[in-house]
PDB file of C-alpha atoms in Angstrom:
ATOM      1  CA  MET P   1      51.301 129.447  91.223  1.00 92.00           C
ATOM      2  CA  LEU P   2      53.757 131.450  89.839  1.00 96.00           C
ATOM      3  CA  VAL P   3      54.513 134.815  92.129  1.00 97.00           C
ATOM      4  CA  MET P   4      56.871 137.707  91.774  1.00 98.00           C
ATOM      5  CA  GLY P   5      58.922 139.061  94.765  1.00 98.00           C
ATOM      6  CA  ILE P   6      59.846 143.056  95.236  1.00 98.00           C
ATOM      7  CA  ASP P   7      61.595 144.247  97.324  1.00 95.00           C
ATOM      8  CA  PRO P   8      61.654 148.298  95.990  1.00 95.00           C
ATOM      9  CA  GLY P   9      64.583 149.848  95.766  1.00 93.00           C
ATOM     10  CA  LEU P  10      65.851 153.000  93.886  1.00 93.00           C
ATOM     11  CA  SER P  11      69.813 152.073  92.995  1.00 93.00           C
ATOM     12  CA  ARG P  12      69.279 147.879  93.425  1.00 94.00           C
ATOM     13  CA  CYS P  13      65.927 146.571  92.885  1.00 96.00           C
ATOM     14  CA  GLY P  14      65.669 142.855  93.544  1.00 96.00           C
ATOM     15  CA  TYR P  15      62.855 140.795  91.895  1.00 97.00           C
ATOM     16  CA  GLY P  16      63.007 136.789  92.799  1.00 97.00           C
ATOM     17  CA  VAL P  17      59.509 135.146  90.744  1.00 98.00           C
ATOM     18  CA  VAL P  18      59.031 131.385  92.523  1.00 97.00           C
ATOM     19  CA  ARG P  19      56.950 128.655  91.282  1.00 97.00           C
ATOM     20  CA  GLN P  20      54.275 126.382  93.856  1.00 94.00           C
ATOM     21  CA  LYS P  21      53.083 123.212  92.691  1.00 91.00           C
ATOM     22  CA  GLY P  22      52.433 120.902  95.102  1.00 87.00           C
ATOM     23  CA  ARG P  23      54.413 120.448  97.895  1.00 86.00           C
ATOM     24  CA  VAL P  24      57.203 121.976  96.237  1.00 91.00           C
ATOM     25  CA  THR P  25      58.082 125.237  95.176  1.00 93.00           C
ATOM     26  CA  GLU P  26      60.738 126.021  93.711  1.00 94.00           C
ATOM     27  CA  ALA P  27      63.266 129.383  91.858  1.00 93.00           C
ATOM     28  CA  VAL P  28      62.432 130.272  88.342  1.00 95.00           C
ATOM     29  CA  ALA P  29      64.855 133.864  88.647  1.00 95.00           C
ATOM     30  CA  ALA P  30      65.911 135.950  91.187  1.00 96.00           C
ATOM     31  CA  GLY P  31      67.766 139.243  90.694  1.00 96.00           C
ATOM     32  CA  ILE P  32      68.001 142.225  90.840  1.00 97.00           C
ATOM     33  CA  ILE P  33      67.724 145.855  88.719  1.00 97.00           C
ATOM     34  CA  ARG P  34      70.488 149.000  89.816  1.00 97.00           C
ATOM     35  CA  THR P  35      69.859 152.316  87.916  1.00 96.00           C
ATOM     36  CA  ASP P  36      73.156 154.827  87.530  1.00 96.00           C
ATOM     37  CA  LYS P  37      72.828 157.220  91.154  1.00 95.00           C
ATOM     38  CA  ASP P  38      74.560 159.686  88.478  1.00 96.00           C
ATOM     39  CA  ASP P  39      71.619 159.523  86.831  1.00 96.00           C
ATOM     40  CA  PRO P  40      68.452 161.868  87.270  1.00 95.00           C
ATOM     41  CA  VAL P  41      65.770 160.446  89.428  1.00 95.00           C
ATOM     42  CA  PRO P  42      63.203 159.891  87.067  1.00 96.00           C
ATOM     43  CA  GLN P  43      65.119 158.202  83.978  1.00 97.00           C
ATOM     44  CA  ARG P  44      65.392 156.304  87.099  1.00 97.00           C
ATOM     45  CA  LEU P  45      62.527 155.342  88.178  1.00 97.00           C
ATOM     46  CA  TYR P  46      61.353 155.396  83.652  1.00 97.00           C
ATOM     47  CA  GLU P  47      64.323 152.397  83.314  1.00 97.00           C
ATOM     48  CA  LEU P  48      63.189 150.920  85.681  1.00 97.00           C
ATOM     49  CA  GLN P  49      59.069 150.848  85.003  1.00 96.00           C
ATOM     50  CA  VAL P  50      61.069 149.295  82.203  1.00 96.00           C
ATOM     51  CA  GLU P  51      62.257 146.781  83.701  1.00 97.00           C
ATOM     52  CA  LEU P  52      59.919 145.600  85.885  1.00 97.00           C
ATOM     53  CA  ALA P  53      57.395 145.811  83.005  1.00 95.00           C
ATOM     54  CA  ASP P  54      59.863 143.455  81.135  1.00 96.00           C
ATOM     55  CA  LEU P  55      60.460 141.153  83.577  1.00 97.00           C
ATOM     56  CA  ILE P  56      56.571 140.240  84.702  1.00 96.00           C
ATOM     57  CA  ASP P  57      55.911 140.315  80.799  1.00 95.00           C
ATOM     58  CA  ALA P  58      58.501 137.428  80.647  1.00 96.00           C
ATOM     59  CA  HIS P  59      57.385 135.608  83.071  1.00 97.00           C
ATOM     60  CA  ARG P  60      53.357 136.744  83.522  1.00 96.00           C
ATOM     61  CA  PRO P  61      53.409 136.086  87.084  1.00 97.00           C
ATOM     62  CA  GLU P  62      49.548 136.085  88.907  1.00 95.00           C
ATOM     63  CA  ALA P  63      50.971 137.457  92.083  1.00 96.00           C
ATOM     64  CA  VAL P  64      53.100 140.224  92.247  1.00 97.00           C
ATOM     65  CA  ALA P  65      53.813 141.050  95.895  1.00 97.00           C
ATOM     66  CA  ILE P  66      55.865 143.551  96.951  1.00 97.00           C
ATOM     67  CA  GLU P  67      57.684 144.834  99.915  1.00 95.00           C
ATOM     68  CA  ARG P  68      56.238 147.793 101.988  1.00 90.00           C
ATOM     69  CA  VAL P  69      57.692 151.438 103.076  1.00 82.00           C
ATOM     70  CA  LEU P  70      58.601 151.107 105.829  1.00 75.00           C
ATOM     71  CA  PHE P  71      60.037 155.572 107.051  1.00 65.00           C
ATOM     72  CA  GLN P  72      60.921 154.964 110.231  1.00 59.00           C
ATOM     73  CA  VAL P  73      64.400 154.276 109.307  1.00 57.00           C
ATOM     74  CA  ASN P  74      65.628 156.861 106.445  1.00 63.00           C
ATOM     75  CA  VAL P  75      63.536 159.771 104.984  1.00 65.00           C
ATOM     76  CA  ARG P  76      65.778 160.126 103.313  1.00 66.00           C
ATOM     77  CA  THR P  77      66.221 157.114 101.467  1.00 71.00           C
ATOM     78  CA  ALA P  78      62.581 156.580 102.022  1.00 77.00           C
ATOM     79  CA  MET P  79      62.044 158.924  99.291  1.00 82.00           C
ATOM     80  CA  GLY P  80      63.504 156.787  97.254  1.00 86.00           C
ATOM     81  CA  VAL P  81      62.185 153.319  98.261  1.00 89.00           C
ATOM     82  CA  GLY P  82      58.968 155.430  97.666  1.00 90.00           C
ATOM     83  CA  GLN P  83      59.094 156.503  94.564  1.00 93.00           C
ATOM     84  CA  ALA P  84      60.333 152.917  93.654  1.00 95.00           C
ATOM     85  CA  SER P  85      57.308 150.412  94.960  1.00 95.00           C
ATOM     86  CA  GLY P  86      54.610 153.403  93.478  1.00 96.00           C
ATOM     87  CA  VAL P  87      56.170 152.418  89.899  1.00 97.00           C
ATOM     88  CA  ALA P  88      56.227 148.623  90.679  1.00 97.00           C
ATOM     89  CA  MET P  89      52.918 148.626  92.304  1.00 97.00           C
ATOM     90  CA  ALA P  90      51.916 150.211  88.473  1.00 97.00           C
ATOM     91  CA  ALA P  91      53.668 148.656  86.929  1.00 96.00           C
ATOM     92  CA  ALA P  92      52.588 146.069  88.050  1.00 96.00           C
ATOM     93  CA  ALA P  93      49.290 146.741  88.207  1.00 96.00           C
ATOM     94  CA  GLY P  94      49.290 147.710  84.685  1.00 94.00           C
ATOM     95  CA  ALA P  95      50.593 144.051  83.603  1.00 92.00           C
ATOM     96  CA  GLY P  96      46.453 142.707  85.087  1.00 92.00           C
ATOM     97  CA  ALA P  97      48.826 140.836  88.373  1.00 93.00           C
ATOM     98  CA  GLU P  98      47.171 141.221  91.758  1.00 94.00           C
ATOM     99  CA  VAL P  99      49.235 142.782  93.845  1.00 96.00           C
ATOM    100  CA  PHE P 100      49.867 142.648  96.964  1.00 96.00           C
ATOM    101  CA  GLU P 101      51.937 144.209 100.182  1.00 95.00           C
ATOM    102  CA  TYR P 102      53.909 142.694 103.240  1.00 96.00           C
ATOM    103  CA  SER P 103      55.192 144.524 105.706  1.00 93.00           C
ATOM    104  CA  PRO P 104      59.275 143.520 107.034  1.00 93.00           C
ATOM    105  CA  THR P 105      58.139 142.045 109.922  1.00 94.00           C
ATOM    106  CA  GLN P 106      55.172 139.551 107.838  1.00 96.00           C
ATOM    107  CA  ILE P 107      58.164 138.883 105.371  1.00 96.00           C
ATOM    108  CA  LYS P 108      60.136 137.490 108.671  1.00 95.00           C
ATOM    109  CA  LYS P 109      58.095 135.874 110.338  1.00 96.00           C
ATOM    110  CA  ALA P 110      57.052 133.838 107.540  1.00 95.00           C
ATOM    111  CA  VAL P 111      60.560 132.404 106.065  1.00 94.00           C
ATOM    112  CA  ALA P 112      61.949 132.943 108.648  1.00 93.00           C
ATOM    113  CA  GLY P 113      59.794 132.156 112.588  1.00 91.00           C
ATOM    114  CA  TRP P 114      60.140 135.118 113.288  1.00 90.00           C
ATOM    115  CA  GLY P 115      59.855 138.891 112.308  1.00 90.00           C
ATOM    116  CA  GLY P 116      63.748 139.704 114.338  1.00 89.00           C
ATOM    117  CA  ALA P 117      65.321 138.483 111.639  1.00 91.00           C
ATOM    118  CA  ASP P 118      68.492 139.022 110.515  1.00 91.00           C
ATOM    119  CA  LYS P 119      69.820 138.980 106.483  1.00 89.00           C
ATOM    120  CA  GLU P 120      71.871 136.272 106.808  1.00 91.00           C
ATOM    121  CA  GLN P 121      69.307 133.825 108.240  1.00 93.00           C
ATOM    122  CA  ILE P 122      66.228 134.881 105.702  1.00 93.00           C
ATOM    123  CA  GLY P 123      69.278 134.039 103.361  1.00 93.00           C
ATOM    124  CA  GLN P 124      69.303 130.806 104.352  1.00 94.00           C
ATOM    125  CA  MET P 125      65.879 130.098 105.206  1.00 94.00           C
ATOM    126  CA  VAL P 126      65.292 130.836 101.163  1.00 94.00           C
ATOM    127  CA  GLN P 127      68.399 128.229 100.635  1.00 94.00           C
ATOM    128  CA  THR P 128      66.925 125.747 101.952  1.00 94.00           C
ATOM    129  CA  LEU P 129      63.040 126.314 101.517  1.00 93.00           C
ATOM    130  CA  LEU P 130      64.103 126.218  97.808  1.00 94.00           C
ATOM    131  CA  SER P 131      66.864 123.648  98.335  1.00 92.00           C
ATOM    132  CA  LEU P 132      69.100 125.716  96.712  1.00 93.00           C
ATOM    133  CA  PRO P 133      72.005 124.793  96.491  1.00 92.00           C
ATOM    134  CA  GLN P 134      74.173 127.467  97.228  1.00 90.00           C
ATOM    135  CA  PRO P 135      72.740 131.174  99.230  1.00 89.00           C
ATOM    136  CA  LEU P 136      71.103 133.063  96.909  1.00 90.00           C
ATOM    137  CA  LYS P 137      73.302 136.635  95.660  1.00 88.00           C
ATOM    138  CA  PRO P 138      73.408 139.273  96.167  1.00 88.00           C
ATOM    139  CA  VAL P 139      70.843 139.435  99.548  1.00 86.00           C
ATOM    140  CA  ASP P 140      68.699 141.999  97.596  1.00 89.00           C
ATOM    141  CA  ALA P 141      67.594 139.300  95.224  1.00 94.00           C
ATOM    142  CA  ALA P 142      67.069 136.934  98.069  1.00 94.00           C
ATOM    143  CA  ASP P 143      64.953 139.423  99.750  1.00 95.00           C
ATOM    144  CA  ALA P 144      63.017 139.796  96.591  1.00 97.00           C
ATOM    145  CA  VAL P 145      62.636 136.023  96.928  1.00 97.00           C
ATOM    146  CA  ALA P 146      61.535 136.303 100.563  1.00 97.00           C
ATOM    147  CA  VAL P 147      58.086 138.437 100.112  1.00 97.00           C
ATOM    148  CA  ALA P 148      57.566 135.673  97.541  1.00 97.00           C
ATOM    149  CA  LEU P 149      57.850 132.878  99.824  1.00 97.00           C
ATOM    150  CA  CYS P 150      55.343 134.566 102.246  1.00 97.00           C
ATOM    151  CA  HIS P 151      52.764 135.414  99.905  1.00 97.00           C
ATOM    152  CA  LEU P 152      52.546 131.700  99.509  1.00 95.00           C
ATOM    153  CA  ALA P 153      53.380 130.997 103.032  1.00 93.00           C
ATOM    154  CA  HIS P 154      49.474 133.293 103.782  1.00 90.00           C
ATOM    155  CA  ARG P 155      47.564 132.288 100.167  1.00 81.00           C
ATOM    156  CA  PRO P 156      46.893 128.897 101.849  1.00 62.00           C
ATOM    157  CA  ALA P 157      44.895 129.803 104.397  1.00 57.00           C
ATOM    158  CA  ALA P 158      43.284 133.034 102.510  1.00 51.00           C
ATOM    159  CA  SER P 159      42.076 129.722 100.860  1.00 48.00           C
ATOM    160  CA  ARG P 160      41.095 127.793 103.449  1.00 45.00           C
ATOM    161  CA  ILE P 161      38.852 130.463 105.134  1.00 45.00           C
ATOM    162  CA  GLN P 162      37.595 131.106 101.815  1.00 43.00           C
ATOM    163  CA  ALA P 163      36.809 127.153 101.947  1.00 43.00           C
ATOM    164  CA  ALA P 164      35.552 127.643 105.578  1.00 44.00           C
ATOM    165  CA  MET P 165      32.802 130.776 104.368  1.00 41.00           C
TER     166      MET P 165
ATOM    167  CA  MET G   1      58.514 177.596  76.530  1.00 92.00           C
ATOM    168  CA  LEU G   2      56.384 175.135  77.292  1.00 96.00           C
ATOM    169  CA  VAL G   3      56.295 173.594  80.657  1.00 97.00           C
ATOM    170  CA  MET G   4      53.954 171.287  82.845  1.00 98.00           C
ATOM    171  CA  GLY G   5      53.449 171.462  86.524  1.00 98.00           C
ATOM    172  CA  ILE G   6      52.490 168.903  88.366  1.00 98.00           C
ATOM    173  CA  ASP G   7      50.849 168.689  91.888  1.00 95.00           C
ATOM    174  CA  PRO G   8      51.697 165.075  92.884  1.00 95.00           C
ATOM    175  CA  GLY G   9      48.636 163.315  94.667  1.00 93.00           C
ATOM    176  CA  LEU G  10      47.374 160.063  94.599  1.00 93.00           C
ATOM    177  CA  SER G  11      43.526 161.224  95.211  1.00 93.00           C
ATOM    178  CA  ARG G  12      43.646 163.932  93.469  1.00 94.00           C
ATOM    179  CA  CYS G  13      47.495 165.054  90.503  1.00 96.00           C
ATOM    180  CA  GLY G  14      47.286 168.580  89.705  1.00 96.00           C
ATOM    181  CA  TYR G  15      48.300 169.397  86.905  1.00 97.00           C
ATOM    182  CA  GLY G  16      49.025 173.299  84.898  1.00 97.00           C
ATOM    183  CA  VAL G  17      50.451 173.671  81.813  1.00 97.00           C
ATOM    184  CA  VAL G  18      51.587 177.107  81.279  1.00 97.00           C
ATOM    185  CA  ARG G  19      53.515 178.666  78.205  1.00 97.00           C
ATOM    186  CA  GLN G  20      55.560 181.783  78.095  1.00 94.00           C
ATOM    187  CA  LYS G  21      56.063 183.648  74.299  1.00 91.00           C
ATOM    188  CA  GLY G  22      58.375 186.411  75.226  1.00 87.00           C
ATOM    189  CA  ARG G  23      57.201 188.178  78.238  1.00 86.00           C
ATOM    190  CA  VAL G  24      53.607 186.901  78.052  1.00 91.00           C
ATOM    191  CA  THR G  25      52.611 183.858  80.014  1.00 93.00           C
ATOM    192  CA  GLU G  26      49.196 182.157  79.501  1.00 94.00           C
ATOM    193  CA  ALA G  27      47.309 179.200  80.773  1.00 93.00           C
ATOM    194  CA  VAL G  28      47.554 176.339  77.734  1.00 95.00           C
ATOM    195  CA  ALA G  29      45.489 173.168  80.540  1.00 95.00           C
ATOM    196  CA  ALA G  30      45.245 172.904  84.376  1.00 96.00           C
ATOM    197  CA  GLY G  31      42.649 170.012  85.824  1.00 96.00           C
ATOM    198  CA  ILE G  32      43.080 167.401  88.649  1.00 97.00           C
ATOM    199  CA  ILE G  33      43.225 163.699  88.077  1.00 97.00           C
ATOM    200  CA  ARG G  34      41.456 161.222  90.341  1.00 97.00           C
ATOM    201  CA  THR G  35      41.849 157.878  91.444  1.00 96.00           C
ATOM    202  CA  ASP G  36      39.374 156.587  93.164  1.00 96.00           C
ATOM    203  CA  LYS G  37      39.890 155.945  97.146  1.00 95.00           C
ATOM    204  CA  ASP G  38      38.337 152.122  97.006  1.00 96.00           C
ATOM    205  CA  ASP G  39      40.328 151.139  94.420  1.00 96.00           C
ATOM    206  CA  PRO G  40      43.433 149.189  95.223  1.00 95.00           C
ATOM    207  CA  VAL G  41      46.842 151.222  95.648  1.00 95.00           C
ATOM    208  CA  PRO G  42      48.269 150.166  92.643  1.00 96.00           C
ATOM    209  CA  GLN G  43      45.443 149.469  90.230  1.00 97.00           C
ATOM    210  CA  ARG G  44      45.239 153.915  90.882  1.00 97.00           C
ATOM    211  CA  LEU G  45      48.800 154.803  90.651  1.00 97.00           C
ATOM    212  CA  TYR G  46      49.058 152.484  87.146  1.00 97.00           C
ATOM    213  CA  GLU G  47      46.001 154.867  85.896  1.00 97.00           C
ATOM    214  CA  LEU G  48      47.551 157.884  87.313  1.00 97.00           C
ATOM    215  CA  GLN G  49      50.433 157.268  85.014  1.00 96.00           C
ATOM    216  CA  VAL G  50      48.338 156.119  82.217  1.00 96.00           C
ATOM    217  CA  GLU G  51      46.698 159.610  82.663  1.00 97.00           C
ATOM    218  CA  LEU G  52      49.330 161.547  83.447  1.00 97.00           C
ATOM    219  CA  ALA G  53      51.041 159.867  79.815  1.00 95.00           C
ATOM    220  CA  ASP G  54      48.487 160.876  77.917  1.00 96.00           C
ATOM    221  CA  LEU G  55      48.408 164.099  79.138  1.00 97.00           C
ATOM    222  CA  ILE G  56      51.924 164.824  78.835  1.00 96.00           C
ATOM    223  CA  ASP G  57      51.891 163.099  74.571  1.00 95.00           C
ATOM    224  CA  ALA G  58      49.087 165.149  74.213  1.00 96.00           C
ATOM    225  CA  HIS G  59      50.861 167.835  75.198  1.00 97.00           C
ATOM    226  CA  ARG G  60      54.093 167.349  74.639  1.00 96.00           C
ATOM    227  CA  PRO G  61      55.997 170.291  77.926  1.00 97.00           C
ATOM    228  CA  GLU G  62      60.254 170.404  77.174  1.00 95.00           C
ATOM    229  CA  ALA G  63      59.711 170.750  81.205  1.00 96.00           C
ATOM    230  CA  VAL G  64      57.540 169.376  83.602  1.00 97.00           C
ATOM    231  CA  ALA G  65      57.805 170.442  86.912  1.00 97.00           C
ATOM    232  CA  ILE G  66      57.033 168.915  89.714  1.00 97.00           C
ATOM    233  CA  GLU G  67      56.119 169.497  93.583  1.00 95.00           C
ATOM    234  CA  ARG G  68      58.918 168.022  96.034  1.00 90.00           C
ATOM    235  CA  VAL G  69      57.027 165.820  98.733  1.00 82.00           C
ATOM    236  CA  LEU G  70      57.672 166.384 101.822  1.00 75.00           C
ATOM    237  CA  PHE G  71      57.688 163.622 104.759  1.00 65.00           C
ATOM    238  CA  GLN G  72      57.664 166.647 107.953  1.00 59.00           C
ATOM    239  CA  VAL G  73      53.543 166.454 107.712  1.00 56.00           C
ATOM    240  CA  ASN G  74      52.216 163.465 107.892  1.00 63.00           C
ATOM    241  CA  VAL G  75      54.103 160.617 107.243  1.00 65.00           C
ATOM    242  CA  ARG G  76      51.042 157.791 106.215  1.00 66.00           C
ATOM    243  CA  THR G  77      50.353 160.115 103.626  1.00 71.00           C
ATOM    244  CA  ALA G  78      53.604 160.763 102.657  1.00 77.00           C
ATOM    245  CA  MET G  79      53.783 157.751 101.269  1.00 82.00           C
ATOM    246  CA  GLY G  80      51.072 158.095  98.834  1.00 86.00           C
ATOM    247  CA  VAL G  81      52.185 161.499  97.825  1.00 89.00           C
ATOM    248  CA  GLY G  82      55.582 159.557  96.909  1.00 90.00           C
ATOM    249  CA  GLN G  83      54.903 157.272  95.218  1.00 93.00           C
ATOM    250  CA  ALA G  84      52.731 158.513  93.022  1.00 95.00           C
ATOM    251  CA  SER G  85      55.394 161.375  92.484  1.00 95.00           C
ATOM    252  CA  GLY G  86      57.835 158.552  91.414  1.00 96.00           C
ATOM    253  CA  VAL G  87      54.912 157.701  88.797  1.00 97.00           C
ATOM    254  CA  ALA G  88      54.503 160.834  87.647  1.00 97.00           C
ATOM    255  CA  MET G  89      57.940 161.122  87.701  1.00 97.00           C
ATOM    256  CA  ALA G  90      58.577 157.354  85.241  1.00 97.00           C
ATOM    257  CA  ALA G  91      56.208 158.750  83.321  1.00 96.00           C
ATOM    258  CA  ALA G  92      57.894 162.397  82.486  1.00 96.00           C
ATOM    259  CA  ALA G  93      61.243 160.867  81.945  1.00 96.00           C
ATOM    260  CA  GLY G  94      59.298 157.872  79.662  1.00 94.00           C
ATOM    261  CA  ALA G  95      58.160 160.545  77.482  1.00 92.00           C
ATOM    262  CA  GLY G  96      60.723 161.773  76.653  1.00 92.00           C
ATOM    263  CA  ALA G  97      60.342 165.486  78.696  1.00 93.00           C
ATOM    264  CA  GLU G  98      63.126 167.023  80.827  1.00 94.00           C
ATOM    265  CA  VAL G  99      61.801 166.600  84.673  1.00 96.00           C
ATOM    266  CA  PHE G 100      62.530 169.161  87.787  1.00 96.00           C
ATOM    267  CA  GLU G 101      61.532 168.629  91.188  1.00 95.00           C
ATOM    268  CA  TYR G 102      61.382 172.037  93.253  1.00 96.00           C
ATOM    269  CA  SER G 103      60.261 172.896  97.232  1.00 93.00           C
ATOM    270  CA  PRO G 104      56.540 173.706  98.583  1.00 93.00           C
ATOM    271  CA  THR G 105      58.512 176.764  99.798  1.00 94.00           C
ATOM    272  CA  GLN G 106      60.843 177.895  96.163  1.00 95.00           C
ATOM    273  CA  ILE G 107      57.268 177.336  94.359  1.00 96.00           C
ATOM    274  CA  LYS G 108      55.288 180.282  97.311  1.00 95.00           C
ATOM    275  CA  LYS G 109      58.480 182.711  97.585  1.00 96.00           C
ATOM    276  CA  ALA G 110      58.572 182.912  93.193  1.00 95.00           C
ATOM    277  CA  VAL G 111      54.290 182.773  92.441  1.00 94.00           C
ATOM    278  CA  ALA G 112      53.745 184.788  95.803  1.00 93.00           C
ATOM    279  CA  GLY G 113      56.848 186.043  96.851  1.00 91.00           C
ATOM    280  CA  TRP G 114      57.733 184.619 100.638  1.00 89.00           C
ATOM    281  CA  GLY G 115      57.697 181.339 101.117  1.00 90.00           C
ATOM    282  CA  GLY G 116      54.841 181.518 103.971  1.00 89.00           C
ATOM    283  CA  ALA G 117      52.044 182.426 101.423  1.00 91.00           C
ATOM    284  CA  ASP G 118      49.349 179.841 101.663  1.00 91.00           C
ATOM    285  CA  LYS G 119      46.955 178.115  99.076  1.00 89.00           C
ATOM    286  CA  GLU G 120      44.821 181.275  98.880  1.00 91.00           C
ATOM    287  CA  GLN G 121      48.070 184.356  98.227  1.00 93.00           C
ATOM    288  CA  ILE G 122      48.952 181.737  95.559  1.00 94.00           C
ATOM    289  CA  GLY G 123      45.786 180.685  93.812  1.00 93.00           C
ATOM    290  CA  GLN G 124      45.187 185.309  93.356  1.00 94.00           C
ATOM    291  CA  MET G 125      49.325 184.975  92.345  1.00 94.00           C
ATOM    292  CA  VAL G 126      47.518 182.343  89.953  1.00 94.00           C
ATOM    293  CA  GLN G 127      45.003 184.187  88.818  1.00 95.00           C
ATOM    294  CA  THR G 128      46.715 187.477  88.508  1.00 94.00           C
ATOM    295  CA  LEU G 129      49.897 186.347  86.529  1.00 93.00           C
ATOM    296  CA  LEU G 130      48.218 184.476  84.037  1.00 93.00           C
ATOM    297  CA  SER G 131      45.434 186.965  83.371  1.00 92.00           C
ATOM    298  CA  LEU G 132      42.808 184.384  83.531  1.00 93.00           C
ATOM    299  CA  PRO G 133      39.250 185.468  84.728  1.00 92.00           C
ATOM    300  CA  GLN G 134      38.693 184.185  87.716  1.00 90.00           C
ATOM    301  CA  PRO G 135      40.731 181.809  90.078  1.00 89.00           C
ATOM    302  CA  LEU G 136      41.221 178.542  88.879  1.00 90.00           C
ATOM    303  CA  LYS G 137      39.296 174.798  90.696  1.00 88.00           C
ATOM    304  CA  PRO G 138      40.686 172.926  91.912  1.00 88.00           C
ATOM    305  CA  VAL G 139      42.836 174.244  94.138  1.00 86.00           C
ATOM    306  CA  ASP G 140      45.553 171.301  92.931  1.00 89.00           C
ATOM    307  CA  ALA G 141      45.238 172.732  89.746  1.00 94.00           C
ATOM    308  CA  ALA G 142      45.868 175.949  90.713  1.00 94.00           C
ATOM    309  CA  ASP G 143      49.092 174.775  92.593  1.00 95.00           C
ATOM    310  CA  ALA G 144      49.620 172.607  89.345  1.00 97.00           C
ATOM    311  CA  VAL G 145      50.525 175.684  87.209  1.00 97.00           C
ATOM    312  CA  ALA G 146      51.982 177.727  90.856  1.00 97.00           C
ATOM    313  CA  VAL G 147      54.676 174.935  90.333  1.00 97.00           C
ATOM    314  CA  ALA G 148      54.742 175.354  86.693  1.00 97.00           C
ATOM    315  CA  LEU G 149      55.685 178.762  86.757  1.00 97.00           C
ATOM    316  CA  CYS G 150      57.879 178.479  88.722  1.00 97.00           C
ATOM    317  CA  HIS G 151      59.748 176.615  87.911  1.00 97.00           C
ATOM    318  CA  LEU G 152      59.310 180.013  83.982  1.00 95.00           C
ATOM    319  CA  ALA G 153      60.959 181.589  87.126  1.00 93.00           C
ATOM    320  CA  HIS G 154      64.400 179.883  88.318  1.00 90.00           C
ATOM    321  CA  ARG G 155      64.869 179.546  83.920  1.00 81.00           C
ATOM    322  CA  PRO G 156      65.151 182.873  82.944  1.00 62.00           C
ATOM    323  CA  ALA G 157      67.848 183.103  86.534  1.00 57.00           C
ATOM    324  CA  ALA G 158      69.641 179.516  84.893  1.00 51.00           C
ATOM    325  CA  SER G 159      70.044 180.939  81.305  1.00 47.00           C
ATOM    326  CA  ARG G 160      71.720 184.070  82.286  1.00 46.00           C
ATOM    327  CA  ILE G 161      74.006 182.397  84.615  1.00 46.00           C
ATOM    328  CA  GLN G 162      74.662 180.425  81.475  1.00 43.00           C
ATOM    329  CA  ALA G 163      75.185 183.885  79.341  1.00 44.00           C
ATOM    330  CA  ALA G 164      77.146 185.898  81.708  1.00 45.00           C
ATOM    331  CA  MET G 165      79.449 182.526  82.519  1.00 41.00           C
TER     332      MET G 165
END
């Protein structure tokens, strides 16, 4: 099972590809896509679309998990994040991947055990769960890996429910 | 000058293509793109992306004008509209068109003379300005044409300012 996690953003969009085989979960790729704040927003969204499509095409994940955008924080930033998440969803669906959304609380709970975990704890747990020699940098990349791990944590439960029916 | 206006939305996305030649402004095409509420959002965003890219490819507008999304109204709906506007911007930029954003107030002022105009007044003014035999239906299509007309109204002013400098 190959899963790509995406932490959507216009200036910095994190991505992380994780493979699970039996009990072993390993990191395949992780990084961030940056777009230039001085460029027009439509151009930046298009660049994001192309880069994400290329990444999905290169790794061919069966599932793409995207962090859900919440509006409580900052309406101005949320707009860019919402637009970026729309572009990411369209790119993933266009590549034929199944797309899933998880809230920040779901992601934190799945990776660190509780919904109030901070970025540093998430980074540490990502390092531990994937047996990495050092924390993943930058944090947006670790966050994206956490989204992928959240999907893997939710998936077996869904399968078990199906199997029990 | 050929301009495409877009009234972004996930369930219903309006588009309108308008040509201005000298003093004559005429409607070239207008309609709405619908996506099925029962389909997953990523699939719907991808369909929107493909349909908009096809339309832009068919008409080759020099400029694409998009109504800016405001968050005051309804946070749940705004998310879908924001994602749709992101997809629309990326599609337009990807097709090489210049992309412009106008607020609802700017659009109403440009078309009906004041920012408080309602949908019916906008529909009537779109009909008058384009010398249409009857009002454009559905309203989302008329709204999209209004966005295109707003861009045409703002453009000469910008040219005049440049010429005066």
